[in-house]
Amino acid sequence: EMTMMMSMMAQFDNREKSTATRRGLKKRTARGASFTGGKPPYGYQFGPRDKDVKLTIVRDERTAPFLLWCFQQYANGMTLGTIARILNQAGVSAPTGGIWKNSTLWNAGYPNLGILRNVKYIGWTYNGKAFNQFDGDREAFERKERPVENWTVNKGNHEGLVPKEIFFTVQK
């Protein structure tokens, strides 16, 4: 019984911390933070800290041209497999350092996953994309995606690497 009580208290504490973290990220995004953490997306690198000493992301001159090339080729009808094959044959490292795959470019299972679906490439940031829900049957938390219309999106906090016309053509 004591173990169950401690477990419930820990779950409550986790939910409270999660809520506070989401609230903080939402505020940072609303204040114009260009980056809320993690590894910079492919084509970007860390830039100088902003006036609030927050992380920023800027164009990575080494990888940004390959990124734009991927968008242009897909918009012009080239398949994901062909794009990945050409990049691999040219010796271009994938974002994880491995080889390029279709899922590196487009992950159909999740909105905004895969390079060609990431809104950061048009200068937008978002948060509130997912949440953790407790599954009592499995006694574990499960990550759930929110509908895109429920995300908090801010536009223009960092340089977009892909013209919007090309980005939105690729999304069709």
GROMACS .gro file of C-alpha atoms in nm:
model
  172
    1GLU     CA    1   0.000   0.000   0.000
    2MET     CA    2   0.287   0.238   0.080
    3THR     CA    3   0.448   0.155  -0.257
    4MET     CA    4   0.122   0.235  -0.434
    5MET     CA    5   0.095   0.568  -0.252
    6MET     CA    6   0.455   0.660  -0.341
    7SER     CA    7   0.391   0.562  -0.703
    8MET     CA    8   0.083   0.788  -0.717
    9MET     CA    9   0.279   1.076  -0.564
   10ALA     CA   10   0.558   1.029  -0.819
   11GLN     CA   11   0.307   1.028  -1.105
   12PHE     CA   12   0.148   1.346  -0.974
   13ASP     CA   13   0.492   1.508  -0.940
   14ASN     CA   14   0.581   1.405  -1.298
   15ARG     CA   15   0.258   1.556  -1.430
   16GLU     CA   16   0.323   1.881  -1.243
   17LYS     CA   17   0.680   1.904  -1.378
   18SER     CA   18   0.558   1.822  -1.728
   19THR     CA   19   0.294   2.095  -1.709
   20ALA     CA   20   0.550   2.349  -1.583
   21THR     CA   21   0.794   2.253  -1.861
   22ARG     CA   22   0.526   2.288  -2.130
   23ARG     CA   23   0.420   2.623  -1.986
   24GLY     CA   24   0.781   2.746  -1.991
   25LEU     CA   25   0.841   2.629  -2.349
   26LYS     CA   26   0.519   2.796  -2.460
   27LYS     CA   27   0.628   3.124  -2.299
   28ARG     CA   28   0.976   3.103  -2.456
   29THR     CA   29   0.824   3.037  -2.798
   30ALA     CA   30   0.578   3.325  -2.753
   31ARG     CA   31   0.867   3.558  -2.659
   32GLY     CA   32   1.035   3.473  -2.986
   33ALA     CA   33   1.291   3.209  -2.885
   34SER     CA   34   1.423   3.060  -3.207
   35PHE     CA   35   1.513   2.730  -3.050
   36THR     CA   36   1.383   2.547  -2.746
   37GLY     CA   37   1.650   2.282  -2.710
   38GLY     CA   38   1.781   1.953  -2.840
   39LYS     CA   39   1.998   1.906  -3.145
   40PRO     CA   40   1.963   2.165  -3.424
   41PRO     CA   41   1.768   2.036  -3.726
   42TYR     CA   42   1.970   1.926  -4.029
   43GLY     CA   43   2.087   2.236  -4.217
   44TYR     CA   44   2.120   2.443  -3.900
   45GLN     CA   45   2.386   2.483  -3.633
   46PHE     CA   46   2.388   2.662  -3.300
   47GLY     CA   47   2.433   3.036  -3.335
   48PRO     CA   48   2.521   3.301  -3.080
   49ARG     CA   49   2.296   3.325  -2.776
   50ASP     CA   50   2.025   3.589  -2.801
   51LYS     CA   51   1.971   3.892  -2.574
   52ASP     CA   52   1.813   3.664  -2.311
   53VAL     CA   53   2.113   3.425  -2.337
   54LYS     CA   54   1.890   3.164  -2.506
   55LEU     CA   55   2.005   2.926  -2.778
   56THR     CA   56   1.961   3.029  -3.140
   57ILE     CA   57   1.996   2.835  -3.462
   58VAL     CA   58   2.153   2.964  -3.782
   59ARG     CA   59   2.222   2.827  -4.129
   60ASP     CA   60   2.492   2.559  -4.144
   61GLU     CA   61   2.670   2.642  -4.470
   62ARG     CA   62   2.795   2.283  -4.492
   63THR     CA   63   2.457   2.106  -4.486
   64ALA     CA   64   2.196   2.371  -4.582
   65PRO     CA   65   2.257   2.332  -4.959
   66PHE     CA   66   2.183   1.956  -4.938
   67LEU     CA   67   1.867   2.029  -4.743
   68LEU     CA   68   1.738   2.274  -5.004
   69TRP     CA   69   1.834   2.031  -5.280
   70CYS     CA   70   1.617   1.759  -5.115
   71PHE     CA   71   1.316   1.992  -5.107
   72GLN     CA   72   1.367   2.105  -5.467
   73GLN     CA   73   1.405   1.752  -5.600
   74TYR     CA   74   1.099   1.619  -5.417
   75ALA     CA   75   0.891   1.921  -5.529
   76ASN     CA   76   0.998   1.841  -5.887
   77GLY     CA   77   0.879   1.482  -5.860
   78MET     CA   78   1.189   1.286  -5.758
   79THR     CA   79   1.105   0.995  -5.526
   80LEU     CA   80   1.225   0.970  -5.167
   81GLY     CA   81   1.424   0.657  -5.253
   82THR     CA   82   1.603   0.828  -5.542
   83ILE     CA   83   1.690   1.131  -5.329
   84ALA     CA   84   1.827   0.907  -5.052
   85ARG     CA   85   2.025   0.695  -5.300
   86ILE     CA   86   2.186   1.000  -5.467
   87LEU     CA   87   2.285   1.149  -5.131
   88ASN     CA   88   2.431   0.817  -5.015
   89GLN     CA   89   2.622   0.768  -5.341
   90ALA     CA   90   2.761   1.122  -5.310
   91GLY     CA   91   2.885   1.041  -4.958
   92VAL     CA   92   2.662   1.298  -4.785
   93SER     CA   93   2.607   1.197  -4.422
   94ALA     CA   94   2.249   1.178  -4.300
   95PRO     CA   95   2.150   1.391  -3.998
   96THR     CA   96   2.231   1.105  -3.760
   97GLY     CA   97   2.564   1.043  -3.932
   98GLY     CA   98   2.443   0.723  -4.097
   99ILE     CA   99   2.284   0.666  -4.434
  100TRP     CA  100   1.985   0.841  -4.586
  101LYS     CA  101   1.655   0.651  -4.589
  102ASN     CA  102   1.302   0.734  -4.700
  103SER     CA  103   1.205   0.785  -4.334
  104THR     CA  104   1.489   1.036  -4.289
  105LEU     CA  105   1.314   1.250  -4.545
  106TRP     CA  106   0.949   1.173  -4.470
  107ASN     CA  107   0.807   0.984  -4.173
  108ALA     CA  108   0.443   0.914  -4.260
  109GLY     CA  109   0.362   0.793  -3.909
  110TYR     CA  110   0.397   1.130  -3.737
  111PRO     CA  111   0.315   1.484  -3.847
  112ASN     CA  112   0.623   1.705  -3.876
  113LEU     CA  113   0.874   1.417  -3.865
  114GLY     CA  114   1.118   1.370  -4.145
  115ILE     CA  115   1.314   1.652  -4.301
  116LEU     CA  116   1.058   1.731  -4.570
  117ARG     CA  117   0.780   1.780  -4.313
  118ASN     CA  118   0.960   1.998  -4.057
  119VAL     CA  119   0.816   2.352  -4.030
  120LYS     CA  120   1.142   2.480  -3.880
  121TYR     CA  121   1.272   2.491  -4.238
  122ILE     CA  122   1.038   2.783  -4.317
  123GLY     CA  123   1.138   2.970  -4.000
  124TRP     CA  124   0.855   2.849  -3.776
  125THR     CA  125   0.878   2.697  -3.430
  126TYR     CA  126   0.608   2.508  -3.244
  127ASN     CA  127   0.540   2.341  -2.915
  128GLY     CA  128   0.254   2.149  -2.757
  129LYS     CA  129   0.281   1.882  -3.025
  130ALA     CA  130   0.245   1.585  -2.791
  131PHE     CA  131   0.160   1.492  -2.436
  132ASN     CA  132   0.203   1.192  -2.208
  133GLN     CA  133  -0.109   1.008  -2.098
  134PHE     CA  134  -0.109   0.746  -1.826
  135ASP     CA  135  -0.232   0.404  -1.938
  136GLY     CA  136  -0.358   0.230  -1.625
  137ASP     CA  137  -0.377  -0.112  -1.792
  138ARG     CA  138  -0.009  -0.105  -1.883
  139GLU     CA  139   0.088   0.105  -1.581
  140ALA     CA  140   0.293   0.330  -1.804
  141PHE     CA  141   0.277   0.665  -1.977
  142GLU     CA  142   0.204   0.671  -2.348
  143ARG     CA  143   0.301   0.958  -2.578
  144LYS     CA  144   0.003   1.099  -2.768
  145GLU     CA  145   0.009   1.346  -3.055
  146ARG     CA  146  -0.215   1.653  -3.046
  147PRO     CA  147  -0.387   1.767  -3.367
  148VAL     CA  148  -0.176   2.019  -3.559
  149GLU     CA  149  -0.438   2.292  -3.499
  150ASN     CA  150  -0.369   2.265  -3.123
  151TRP     CA  151   0.005   2.334  -3.153
  152THR     CA  152   0.145   2.675  -3.060
  153VAL     CA  153   0.320   2.805  -3.372
  154ASN     CA  154   0.542   3.112  -3.397
  155LYS     CA  155   0.664   3.237  -3.731
  156GLY     CA  156   0.989   3.411  -3.819
  157ASN     CA  157   1.195   3.351  -3.506
  158HIS     CA  158   1.486   3.218  -3.711
  159GLU     CA  159   1.590   3.214  -4.075
  160GLY     CA  160   1.396   2.974  -4.293
  161LEU     CA  161   1.616   2.765  -4.522
  162VAL     CA  162   1.345   2.667  -4.768
  163PRO     CA  163   1.114   2.905  -4.957
  164LYS     CA  164   0.755   2.865  -4.836
  165GLU     CA  165   0.627   2.794  -5.191
  166ILE     CA  166   0.858   2.492  -5.217
  167PHE     CA  167   0.782   2.375  -4.863
  168PHE     CA  168   0.405   2.384  -4.916
  169THR     CA  169   0.434   2.221  -5.260
  170VAL     CA  170   0.620   1.932  -5.093
  171GLN     CA  171   0.343   1.893  -4.832
  172LYS     CA  172   0.079   1.814  -5.099
   0.00000   0.00000   0.00000
